[in-house]
CSV table of C-alpha atoms (C1' of nucleotides) in Angstrom, one decimal:
chain,number,residue,atom,x,y,z
W,1,UNK,CA,-30.2,28.2,-13.0
W,2,UNK,CA,-27.3,26.6,-14.8
W,3,UNK,CA,-24.4,24.6,-13.4
W,4,UNK,CA,-22.1,27.6,-13.2
W,5,UNK,CA,-24.5,29.5,-10.9
W,6,UNK,CA,-25.1,26.4,-8.9
W,7,UNK,CA,-21.4,26.1,-8.4
W,8,UNK,CA,-21.0,29.6,-7.2
W,9,UNK,CA,-24.0,29.6,-4.8
W,10,UNK,CA,-23.1,26.3,-3.2
W,11,UNK,CA,-19.4,26.9,-3.2
W,12,UNK,CA,-18.6,23.7,-5.0
W,13,UNK,CA,-16.5,23.5,-8.2
W,14,UNK,CA,-18.3,22.6,-11.4
W,15,UNK,CA,-16.3,19.4,-12.1
W,16,UNK,CA,-17.1,18.2,-8.5
W,17,UNK,CA,-20.8,18.8,-9.1
W,18,UNK,CA,-20.6,16.7,-12.2
W,19,UNK,CA,-18.7,14.0,-10.2
W,20,UNK,CA,-21.4,14.0,-7.5
W,21,UNK,CA,-24.1,13.6,-10.2
W,22,UNK,CA,-22.2,10.7,-11.8
W,23,UNK,CA,-21.9,9.1,-8.3
W,24,UNK,CA,-25.6,9.5,-7.7
W,25,UNK,CA,-25.3,11.8,-4.7
W,26,UNK,CA,-27.4,14.5,-6.3
W,27,UNK,CA,-29.9,14.3,-9.1
W,28,UNK,CA,-29.0,15.8,-12.5
W,29,UNK,CA,-30.7,19.0,-13.6
W,30,UNK,CA,-33.9,19.1,-15.5
W,31,UNK,CA,-33.0,18.6,-19.1
W,32,UNK,CA,-34.2,21.4,-21.4
W,33,UNK,CA,-32.1,20.6,-24.4
W,34,UNK,CA,-29.4,18.2,-25.7
W,35,UNK,CA,-26.7,19.9,-23.7
W,36,UNK,CA,-28.7,22.1,-21.3
W,37,UNK,CA,-30.2,21.5,-17.9
W,38,UNK,CA,-31.7,23.6,-15.3
W,39,UNK,CA,-31.1,23.4,-11.5
W,40,UNK,CA,-33.1,24.7,-8.6
W,41,UNK,CA,-32.8,25.7,-5.0
W,42,UNK,CA,-33.2,22.1,-3.9
W,43,UNK,CA,-30.0,21.3,-5.7
W,44,UNK,CA,-28.2,23.9,-3.7
W,45,UNK,CA,-29.5,22.4,-0.4
W,46,UNK,CA,-28.6,18.9,-1.5
W,47,UNK,CA,-25.1,20.0,-2.4
W,48,UNK,CA,-24.6,21.6,1.0
W,49,UNK,CA,-25.9,18.4,2.6
W,50,UNK,CA,-23.4,16.4,0.6
W,51,UNK,CA,-20.5,18.7,1.6
W,52,UNK,CA,-21.6,18.6,5.2
W,53,UNK,CA,-21.5,14.8,5.3
W,54,UNK,CA,-18.3,14.4,3.2
W,55,UNK,CA,-16.2,17.4,4.5
W,56,UNK,CA,-17.5,17.9,8.1
W,57,UNK,CA,-18.8,14.4,8.9
W,58,UNK,CA,-16.0,12.7,7.1
W,59,UNK,CA,-18.3,10.2,5.4
W,60,UNK,CA,-17.0,8.5,2.2
W,61,UNK,CA,-18.8,9.3,-1.0
W,62,UNK,CA,-20.2,5.8,-1.0
W,63,UNK,CA,-21.5,6.1,2.6
W,64,UNK,CA,-23.0,9.5,1.8
W,65,UNK,CA,-24.8,8.0,-1.2
W,66,UNK,CA,-26.3,5.3,1.1
W,67,UNK,CA,-27.5,7.8,3.6
W,68,UNK,CA,-29.0,10.0,1.0
W,69,UNK,CA,-30.8,7.3,-0.7
W,70,UNK,CA,-32.3,6.3,2.7
W,71,UNK,CA,-33.5,9.8,3.1
W,72,UNK,CA,-35.0,9.8,-0.3
W,73,UNK,CA,-36.8,6.5,-0.1
W,74,UNK,CA,-40.4,7.3,0.6
W,75,UNK,CA,-41.4,4.0,2.3
W,76,UNK,CA,-38.9,4.0,5.2
W,77,UNK,CA,-39.6,5.3,8.7
W,78,UNK,CA,-37.5,7.6,10.8
W,79,UNK,CA,-36.3,4.6,12.7
W,80,UNK,CA,-35.2,2.8,9.6
W,81,UNK,CA,-33.4,5.8,8.1
W,82,UNK,CA,-31.6,6.3,11.4
W,83,UNK,CA,-30.4,2.6,11.3
W,84,UNK,CA,-29.0,3.1,7.8
W,85,UNK,CA,-27.3,6.3,8.8
W,86,UNK,CA,-25.8,4.6,11.8
W,87,UNK,CA,-24.5,1.8,9.7
W,88,UNK,CA,-23.0,4.2,7.3
W,89,UNK,CA,-21.0,6.1,9.9
W,90,UNK,CA,-20.0,3.0,11.9
W,91,UNK,CA,-16.7,1.6,10.6
W,92,UNK,CA,-16.5,-2.1,10.0
W,93,UNK,CA,-14.2,-3.8,12.4
W,94,UNK,CA,-11.3,-6.1,11.7
W,95,UNK,CA,-11.7,-9.5,13.3
W,96,UNK,CA,-9.2,-10.7,15.9
W,97,UNK,CA,-8.9,-13.5,18.4
W,98,UNK,CA,-12.0,-15.7,18.7
W,99,UNK,CA,-12.2,-16.1,22.5
W,100,UNK,CA,-11.2,-12.6,23.4
W,101,UNK,CA,-13.7,-11.3,20.9
W,102,UNK,CA,-16.6,-13.3,22.2
W,103,UNK,CA,-15.9,-12.1,25.7
W,104,UNK,CA,-15.9,-8.5,24.6
W,105,UNK,CA,-19.2,-9.0,22.7
W,106,UNK,CA,-20.7,-10.5,25.8
W,107,UNK,CA,-19.5,-7.6,27.8
W,108,UNK,CA,-21.2,-5.2,25.4
W,109,UNK,CA,-24.4,-7.3,25.6
W,110,UNK,CA,-24.2,-7.1,29.4
W,111,UNK,CA,-23.9,-3.4,29.3
W,112,UNK,CA,-26.9,-3.0,27.0
W,113,UNK,CA,-28.9,-5.3,29.3
W,114,UNK,CA,-27.8,-3.4,32.4
W,115,UNK,CA,-29.0,-0.2,30.8
W,116,UNK,CA,-32.2,-1.7,29.7
W,117,UNK,CA,-31.6,-0.6,26.1
W,118,UNK,CA,-33.4,-2.3,23.2
W,119,UNK,CA,-30.8,-2.7,20.5
W,120,UNK,CA,-30.8,-5.1,17.6
W,121,UNK,CA,-28.2,-7.9,17.7
W,122,UNK,CA,-27.2,-6.8,14.2
W,123,UNK,CA,-26.4,-3.2,15.2
W,124,UNK,CA,-22.9,-2.6,14.0
W,125,UNK,CA,-22.2,-0.3,17.0
W,126,UNK,CA,-22.0,-3.5,19.1
W,127,UNK,CA,-19.0,-4.7,17.2
W,128,UNK,CA,-17.5,-1.3,17.2
W,129,UNK,CA,-17.7,-1.1,21.0
W,130,UNK,CA,-16.5,-4.7,21.4
W,131,UNK,CA,-13.5,-3.8,19.4
W,132,UNK,CA,-12.7,-0.8,21.6
W,133,UNK,CA,-13.0,-3.1,24.6
W,134,UNK,CA,-10.6,-5.6,23.1
W,135,UNK,CA,-8.2,-2.8,22.1
W,136,UNK,CA,-8.1,-1.3,25.6
W,137,UNK,CA,-7.5,-4.7,27.2
W,138,UNK,CA,-4.8,-5.6,24.7
W,139,UNK,CA,-2.9,-2.4,25.5
W,140,UNK,CA,-3.1,-3.0,29.3
W,141,UNK,CA,-5.6,-0.2,29.7
W,142,UNK,CA,-8.4,-2.3,31.2
W,143,UNK,CA,-8.8,0.1,34.2
W,144,UNK,CA,-10.2,2.7,31.7
W,145,UNK,CA,-13.0,0.3,31.0
W,146,UNK,CA,-14.4,1.2,34.4
W,147,UNK,CA,-15.8,4.4,33.0
W,148,UNK,CA,-17.8,2.6,30.3
W,149,UNK,CA,-20.9,3.2,32.3
W,150,UNK,CA,-20.2,6.9,32.5
W,151,UNK,CA,-20.0,6.9,28.7
W,152,UNK,CA,-23.2,5.0,28.5
W,153,UNK,CA,-25.3,7.2,30.8
W,154,UNK,CA,-23.9,10.3,29.0
W,155,UNK,CA,-24.8,8.8,25.6
W,156,UNK,CA,-28.3,8.1,26.8
W,157,UNK,CA,-28.7,11.7,27.8
W,158,UNK,CA,-27.4,13.0,24.5
W,159,UNK,CA,-29.7,10.7,22.5
W,160,UNK,CA,-32.7,11.9,24.5
W,161,UNK,CA,-31.8,15.6,24.1
W,162,UNK,CA,-31.4,15.1,20.4
W,163,UNK,CA,-34.6,13.3,19.8
W,164,UNK,CA,-36.5,15.8,21.9
W,165,UNK,CA,-35.1,18.7,19.8
W,166,UNK,CA,-36.1,16.9,16.6
W,167,UNK,CA,-39.5,16.1,18.1
W,168,UNK,CA,-40.4,19.8,18.1
W,169,UNK,CA,-40.3,19.9,14.3
W,170,UNK,CA,-43.1,19.7,11.9
W,171,UNK,CA,-43.0,17.4,8.9
W,172,UNK,CA,-41.4,14.0,8.6
W,173,UNK,CA,-38.8,15.1,6.0
W,174,UNK,CA,-37.5,17.7,8.4
W,175,UNK,CA,-37.3,15.3,11.2
W,176,UNK,CA,-35.6,12.7,9.1
W,177,UNK,CA,-33.0,15.2,7.9
W,178,UNK,CA,-32.4,16.4,11.5
W,179,UNK,CA,-32.0,12.9,12.8
W,180,UNK,CA,-29.5,12.0,10.1
W,181,UNK,CA,-27.5,15.1,10.5
W,182,UNK,CA,-27.5,14.6,14.3
W,183,UNK,CA,-26.1,11.1,13.7
W,184,UNK,CA,-23.5,12.1,11.1
W,185,UNK,CA,-22.4,15.4,12.5
W,186,UNK,CA,-23.0,14.6,16.2
W,187,UNK,CA,-19.8,12.5,16.3
W,188,UNK,CA,-17.7,15.5,15.3
W,189,UNK,CA,-19.7,17.7,17.7
W,190,UNK,CA,-19.2,15.6,20.8
W,191,UNK,CA,-15.6,15.1,19.8
W,192,UNK,CA,-14.8,18.8,19.6
W,193,UNK,CA,-16.7,19.4,22.8
W,194,UNK,CA,-14.9,16.6,24.6
W,195,UNK,CA,-11.5,18.1,23.6
W,196,UNK,CA,-12.5,21.5,25.0
W,197,UNK,CA,-13.6,20.0,28.3
W,198,UNK,CA,-10.6,17.8,28.4
W,199,UNK,CA,-8.2,20.8,27.9
W,200,UNK,CA,-9.9,22.6,30.7
W,201,UNK,CA,-9.9,19.5,33.0
W,202,UNK,CA,-6.2,19.0,32.3
W,203,UNK,CA,-5.5,22.6,32.9
W,204,UNK,CA,-7.2,22.4,36.3
W,205,UNK,CA,-5.5,19.2,37.3
W,206,UNK,CA,-1.9,20.0,36.3
W,207,UNK,CA,-1.6,23.8,36.5
W,208,UNK,CA,-3.7,25.3,39.2
W,209,UNK,CA,-2.6,22.5,41.5
W,210,UNK,CA,1.1,23.5,41.2
W,211,UNK,CA,1.4,27.1,42.5
W,212,UNK,CA,4.7,28.8,41.7
C,6,UNK,CA,13.3,-12.0,18.6
C,7,UNK,CA,13.5,-11.4,14.9
C,8,UNK,CA,11.1,-9.6,12.7
C,9,UNK,CA,9.2,-12.8,11.7
C,10,UNK,CA,8.3,-13.6,15.3
C,11,UNK,CA,7.4,-9.9,16.0
C,12,UNK,CA,5.1,-10.0,13.1
C,13,UNK,CA,3.3,-13.1,14.3
C,14,UNK,CA,3.0,-12.0,17.9
C,15,UNK,CA,1.8,-8.5,17.1
C,16,UNK,CA,-0.4,-9.7,14.2
C,17,UNK,CA,1.1,-7.3,11.7
C,18,UNK,CA,2.6,-8.3,8.4
C,19,UNK,CA,6.4,-8.1,8.0
C,20,UNK,CA,6.3,-5.5,5.2
C,21,UNK,CA,4.0,-3.3,7.2
C,22,UNK,CA,6.4,-3.4,10.2
C,23,UNK,CA,9.2,-2.4,7.8
C,24,UNK,CA,7.0,0.4,6.5
C,25,UNK,CA,6.3,1.7,10.1
C,26,UNK,CA,10.0,1.7,10.9
C,27,UNK,CA,10.6,3.7,7.7
C,28,UNK,CA,7.9,6.1,8.7
C,29,UNK,CA,9.4,6.5,12.2
C,30,UNK,CA,6.4,5.1,14.0
C,31,UNK,CA,8.4,2.4,15.7
C,32,UNK,CA,12.1,2.2,16.4
C,33,UNK,CA,14.2,-0.3,14.4
C,34,UNK,CA,15.5,-3.4,16.1
C,35,UNK,CA,18.8,-3.5,17.9
C,36,UNK,CA,21.4,-4.2,15.2
C,37,UNK,CA,23.4,-7.3,15.8
C,38,UNK,CA,24.9,-7.7,12.3
C,39,UNK,CA,24.9,-6.2,8.8
C,40,UNK,CA,21.5,-7.7,8.2
C,41,UNK,CA,20.3,-8.8,11.5
C,42,UNK,CA,18.4,-7.0,14.2
C,43,UNK,CA,16.8,-8.0,17.5
C,44,UNK,CA,13.3,-6.9,18.7
C,45,UNK,CA,11.9,-7.0,22.2
C,46,UNK,CA,8.6,-6.9,24.1
C,47,UNK,CA,8.5,-3.2,23.9
C,48,UNK,CA,8.3,-3.4,20.1
C,49,UNK,CA,5.2,-5.6,20.4
C,50,UNK,CA,3.5,-3.1,22.6
C,51,UNK,CA,4.5,-0.2,20.4
C,52,UNK,CA,3.2,-2.0,17.4
C,53,UNK,CA,-0.1,-2.7,19.1
C,54,UNK,CA,-0.3,1.0,20.1
C,55,UNK,CA,0.3,2.0,16.4
C,56,UNK,CA,-2.4,-0.4,15.2
C,57,UNK,CA,-4.8,0.9,17.8
C,58,UNK,CA,-4.4,4.5,16.7
C,59,UNK,CA,-4.4,3.8,13.0
C,60,UNK,CA,-7.0,1.1,12.7
C,61,UNK,CA,-9.3,1.8,15.7
C,62,UNK,CA,-8.7,5.5,16.2
C,63,UNK,CA,-8.5,6.2,12.5
C,64,UNK,CA,-5.5,8.4,12.9
C,65,UNK,CA,-3.3,8.9,9.8
C,66,UNK,CA,0.2,7.5,9.9
C,67,UNK,CA,1.5,11.1,10.0
C,68,UNK,CA,-0.8,12.0,13.0
C,69,UNK,CA,0.2,8.8,14.8
C,70,UNK,CA,3.8,9.7,14.4
C,71,UNK,CA,3.3,13.1,16.0
C,72,UNK,CA,1.4,11.6,18.9
C,73,UNK,CA,4.0,9.0,19.5
C,74,UNK,CA,6.9,11.4,19.4
C,75,UNK,CA,5.0,13.5,21.9
C,76,UNK,CA,4.7,10.5,24.2
C,77,UNK,CA,8.4,9.7,23.6
C,78,UNK,CA,9.7,13.2,24.3
C,79,UNK,CA,10.9,13.2,27.9
C,80,UNK,CA,10.6,16.9,28.6
C,81,UNK,CA,6.9,17.4,28.0
C,82,UNK,CA,4.2,17.3,30.7
C,83,UNK,CA,1.0,15.3,30.6
C,84,UNK,CA,-0.8,18.5,29.7
C,85,UNK,CA,1.5,19.2,26.8
C,86,UNK,CA,1.2,15.7,25.4
C,87,UNK,CA,-2.6,15.9,25.7
C,88,UNK,CA,-2.5,19.1,23.6
C,89,UNK,CA,-0.5,17.4,20.9
C,90,UNK,CA,-2.7,14.4,20.9
C,91,UNK,CA,-5.8,16.6,20.6
C,92,UNK,CA,-4.3,18.6,17.7
C,93,UNK,CA,-3.5,15.3,16.0
C,94,UNK,CA,-7.1,14.0,16.2
C,95,UNK,CA,-8.8,17.3,15.4
C,96,UNK,CA,-9.3,17.7,11.7
C,97,UNK,CA,-8.3,21.0,10.2
C,98,UNK,CA,-11.3,23.0,9.0
C,99,UNK,CA,-11.9,24.5,5.5
C,100,UNK,CA,-12.5,28.2,5.7
C,101,UNK,CA,-15.8,29.7,4.6
C,102,UNK,CA,-17.6,33.0,4.7
C,103,UNK,CA,-15.8,35.6,6.9
C,104,UNK,CA,-18.7,37.2,8.8
C,105,UNK,CA,-20.6,33.9,9.4
C,106,UNK,CA,-17.4,32.4,10.6
C,107,UNK,CA,-16.5,35.1,13.0
C,108,UNK,CA,-20.0,34.9,14.5
C,109,UNK,CA,-19.6,31.2,15.0
C,110,UNK,CA,-16.2,31.6,16.7
C,111,UNK,CA,-17.7,34.1,19.0
C,112,UNK,CA,-20.5,31.8,19.8
C,113,UNK,CA,-18.0,29.1,20.8
C,114,UNK,CA,-16.0,31.6,22.9
C,115,UNK,CA,-19.3,32.5,24.6
C,116,UNK,CA,-20.0,28.8,25.4
C,117,UNK,CA,-16.5,28.3,26.8
C,118,UNK,CA,-17.0,31.4,29.0
C,119,UNK,CA,-20.4,30.3,30.1
C,120,UNK,CA,-19.0,27.0,31.2
C,121,UNK,CA,-16.0,28.6,32.9
C,122,UNK,CA,-13.6,26.6,30.9
C,123,UNK,CA,-10.0,27.6,30.5
C,124,UNK,CA,-9.1,26.8,26.9
C,125,UNK,CA,-6.3,28.3,24.9
C,126,UNK,CA,-7.4,30.5,22.0
C,127,UNK,CA,-5.2,28.3,19.7
C,128,UNK,CA,-7.0,25.1,20.6
C,129,UNK,CA,-8.1,23.6,17.3
C,130,UNK,CA,-11.2,22.2,18.8
C,131,UNK,CA,-12.6,25.8,18.8
C,132,UNK,CA,-12.5,26.0,15.0
C,133,UNK,CA,-13.8,22.5,14.7
C,134,UNK,CA,-16.8,23.4,16.8
C,135,UNK,CA,-17.3,26.7,15.0
C,136,UNK,CA,-17.4,24.8,11.7
C,137,UNK,CA,-20.1,22.5,13.1
C,138,UNK,CA,-22.1,25.6,14.2
C,139,UNK,CA,-21.8,27.1,10.7
C,140,UNK,CA,-22.7,23.9,9.0
C,141,UNK,CA,-25.9,23.3,11.1
C,142,UNK,CA,-26.9,26.9,10.4
C,143,UNK,CA,-26.2,26.6,6.7
C,144,UNK,CA,-28.4,23.6,6.5
C,145,UNK,CA,-31.3,25.2,8.3
C,146,UNK,CA,-30.8,23.1,11.4
C,147,UNK,CA,-30.2,26.0,13.8
C,148,UNK,CA,-32.7,24.6,16.3
C,149,UNK,CA,-30.4,21.6,16.9
C,150,UNK,CA,-27.9,24.1,18.3
C,151,UNK,CA,-30.1,24.5,21.3
C,152,UNK,CA,-28.6,21.3,22.7
C,153,UNK,CA,-25.0,22.5,22.5
C,154,UNK,CA,-25.1,23.0,26.3
C,155,UNK,CA,-26.2,19.5,26.8
C,156,UNK,CA,-23.2,18.3,24.8
C,157,UNK,CA,-21.0,20.6,26.8
C,158,UNK,CA,-22.1,19.4,30.2
C,159,UNK,CA,-21.8,15.9,29.1
C,160,UNK,CA,-18.4,16.4,27.7
C,161,UNK,CA,-17.4,17.9,31.0
C,162,UNK,CA,-18.5,14.9,32.9
C,163,UNK,CA,-16.6,12.6,30.5
C,164,UNK,CA,-13.4,14.5,30.8
C,165,UNK,CA,-13.6,14.4,34.6
C,166,UNK,CA,-14.3,10.7,34.7
C,167,UNK,CA,-11.4,10.0,32.4
C,168,UNK,CA,-9.0,12.1,34.3
C,169,UNK,CA,-10.1,10.6,37.5
C,170,UNK,CA,-9.5,7.1,36.2
C,171,UNK,CA,-6.1,8.0,35.0
C,172,UNK,CA,-5.3,9.7,38.3
C,173,UNK,CA,-5.4,6.4,40.1
C,174,UNK,CA,-2.4,5.1,38.1
C,175,UNK,CA,1.2,5.1,39.2
C,176,UNK,CA,4.0,6.4,37.0
C,177,UNK,CA,3.9,9.3,34.6
C,178,UNK,CA,4.4,7.1,31.5
C,179,UNK,CA,1.4,5.1,32.3
C,180,UNK,CA,-0.7,8.2,32.9
C,181,UNK,CA,0.5,9.7,29.6
C,182,UNK,CA,-0.4,6.7,27.6
C,183,UNK,CA,-3.7,6.4,29.3
C,184,UNK,CA,-4.6,10.0,28.6
C,185,UNK,CA,-3.5,9.8,25.0
C,186,UNK,CA,-5.5,6.6,24.4
C,187,UNK,CA,-8.5,8.2,26.1
C,188,UNK,CA,-8.2,11.1,23.7
C,189,UNK,CA,-7.6,9.0,20.6
C,190,UNK,CA,-10.0,6.1,21.2
C,191,UNK,CA,-12.5,8.0,23.3
C,192,UNK,CA,-14.0,9.5,20.1
C,193,UNK,CA,-14.8,6.1,18.8
C,194,UNK,CA,-16.0,5.0,22.2
C,195,UNK,CA,-18.5,7.8,22.7
C,196,UNK,CA,-19.5,7.4,19.1
C,197,UNK,CA,-20.4,3.7,19.4
C,198,UNK,CA,-22.1,4.3,22.7
C,199,UNK,CA,-24.1,7.2,21.3
C,200,UNK,CA,-25.4,5.0,18.5
C,201,UNK,CA,-26.5,2.3,20.8
C,202,UNK,CA,-28.3,4.8,23.0
C,203,UNK,CA,-29.8,6.5,19.9
C,204,UNK,CA,-31.1,3.2,18.5
C,205,UNK,CA,-32.8,2.5,21.9
C,206,UNK,CA,-34.3,6.0,22.1
C,207,UNK,CA,-35.5,5.8,18.5
C,208,UNK,CA,-37.0,2.4,19.3
C,209,UNK,CA,-38.9,3.8,22.3
C,210,UNK,CA,-40.1,6.9,20.5
C,211,UNK,CA,-41.3,5.2,17.3
C,212,UNK,CA,-42.2,1.7,18.2
C,213,UNK,CA,-43.6,1.3,21.6
C,214,UNK,CA,-45.7,4.4,21.0
C,215,UNK,CA,-47.6,2.7,18.2
C,216,UNK,CA,-49.3,-0.4,19.6
C,217,UNK,CA,-50.7,-2.7,16.9
B,12,DA,C1',28.6,-28.9,4.2
B,13,DG,C1',25.0,-27.7,1.2
B,14,DA,C1',20.2,-26.5,0.3
B,15,DA,C1',16.4,-23.9,1.5
B,16,DC,C1',14.7,-20.3,3.9
B,17,DT,C1',14.8,-15.7,6.5
B,18,DT,C1',16.5,-11.1,7.3
B,19,DG,C1',17.2,-5.9,6.8
B,20,DG,C1',16.9,-2.3,3.9
B,21,DA,C1',15.4,0.4,0.0
B,22,DG,C1',12.9,1.4,-4.1
B,23,DA,C1',9.1,0.4,-7.1
B,24,DG,C1',4.4,-1.1,-7.7
B,25,DA,C1',-0.5,-1.7,-6.2
B,26,DT,C1',-4.8,-0.1,-4.6
B,27,DA,C1',-8.3,3.0,-3.2
B,28,DC,C1',-10.3,7.3,-3.0
B,29,DA,C1',-11.9,11.9,-4.3
B,30,DC,C1',-11.5,14.7,-7.1
B,31,DT,C1',-9.7,17.5,-11.7
B,32,DA,C1',-8.7,18.1,-16.5
B,33,DT,C1',-9.6,17.5,-21.2
B,34,DC,C1',-12.4,16.9,-25.1
B,35,DC,C1',-16.2,18.0,-28.1
B,36,DA,C1',-20.5,18.9,-30.1
B,37,DT,C1',-24.0,22.1,-29.0
B,38,DA,C1',-26.0,26.6,-26.8
B,39,DT,C1',-25.9,31.1,-25.0
B,40,DG,C1',-25.1,36.0,-24.6
B,41,DG,C1',-23.2,40.6,-25.3
N,8,DC,C1',-20.9,36.5,-34.6
N,9,DC,C1',-17.9,34.6,-31.8
N,10,DA,C1',-15.8,34.0,-27.2
N,11,DT,C1',-17.6,31.6,-23.5
N,12,DA,C1',-20.4,28.1,-21.0
N,13,DT,C1',-22.6,23.6,-21.0
N,14,DG,C1',-23.4,18.5,-20.5
N,15,DG,C1',-21.5,14.2,-20.7
N,16,DA,C1',-17.8,11.0,-21.0
N,17,DT,C1',-13.1,9.5,-20.4
N,18,DA,C1',-8.8,9.9,-18.7
N,19,DG,C1',-5.5,11.7,-15.5
N,20,DT,C1',-3.8,13.6,-10.8
N,21,DG,C1',-2.5,13.6,-6.0
N,22,DT,C1',-2.5,11.5,-1.6
N,23,DA,C1',-2.3,7.8,1.5
N,24,DT,C1',-1.3,3.2,3.0
N,25,DC,C1',0.4,-0.4,2.3
N,26,DT,C1',2.7,-4.6,-0.6
N,27,DC,C1',6.1,-6.5,-3.7
N,28,DT,C1',10.6,-7.3,-5.4
N,29,DC,C1',15.3,-7.5,-5.1
N,30,DC,C1',19.8,-8.6,-3.1
N,31,DA,C1',23.5,-9.7,-0.3
N,32,DA,C1',24.2,-11.5,4.1
N,33,DG,C1',22.6,-14.7,7.9
N,34,DT,C1',20.3,-18.9,9.8
N,35,DT,C1',18.2,-23.5,10.0
N,36,DC,C1',17.4,-28.1,8.4
N,37,DT,C1',19.3,-32.5,7.2
DNA sequence: AGAACTTGGAGAGATACACTATCCATATGG
DNA sequence: CCATATGGATAGTGTATCTCTCCAAGTTCT
């Protein structure tokens, strides 16, 4: 198939496909002439994958490229690919006050220890969580930090469920893709779900309690 | 205090403060002359609030303005403010295939019914979730949708914990701010937590299982 | 008092990102 | 055969978030 058909079937404009090829997100077509190339089904899937990460998962094009190249690299394990995907979706934090920051990092380390989690010191999610802790404190919302453990136990359950679902699959490639998509799209998924549950909880608390 | 001191104490550059005032995120100082204005402690807090939403919560300046004006408006209830905050953090979806889309929306409605949740038809989280469902399907990851109910029950628990924590507070303003920050920063919080738990789960599954 | 600096306000410029548009020398297809 | 499509490269667009510059009017230092 040529680029026009690829564009139609994947629902992506031709110039955008060219852009993605330039940026290294998808491989170019198989060259069959000086200005002709052929594309296959795998290009369609790859294109959908890119759109899922960029549009739905809100990854930048650069982050998407990193995740995809991790998926592509043949030598890396599922665990490694997951680490790269996590790094790509975790925003870098902006540093703040030294002492406050150190305290927050220690608090995160303490939580990890309490849970019995094995997490590398270098995992960027540590800093991300520490920044949240600092932010809540700084805004006088320290009482909300009491539910950190609720978040932790819930996260544990989600991770287990996700990994179990992926474990049922056959083939490493399929597992890798599932794990990465779980990481990238899972944020949006739990976010949307949280909002539905929150709307319901808020409804219960503030409407049914006030009859007439 | 003048703008220079405000800048130092809040950790925000002077031009950025001016920009935020222009954009209506923070009120201007109390005018005490043709080119003099005075700022108070409340400006510091407001500025920190803005930075938390923009930097940590990744809200756009426009979305931040909407959330803040909801907080400011005296007539609205906690439930209303929560709805506005939710709308601000929920990304608008890009439409796709009609039939597939309707099926996904129905699936979401079914989940909501199964859970016994009371959620408005207009809640944007419905579309967001439907888009996720469509995306997973489109990528051949429909088996991952089996854990939707896990996500739902977990979300329920989080919403309850959050509302309970806020319920302990005194004063409506304090509750409102807590609820909004829970909504806006909660996404980042569960995201970071999920990554830590996932790293641990992945470690367990793929490292301890392979001795030597 | 005079010099140097700061302020408020507004418009212009800078930077980054993710596309789009244009061009042109080939190919293709009805 | 000739309008249309293609691949590849370069340039341009739109959006968002600052950041810079300017100026007249204060303020602070000495």
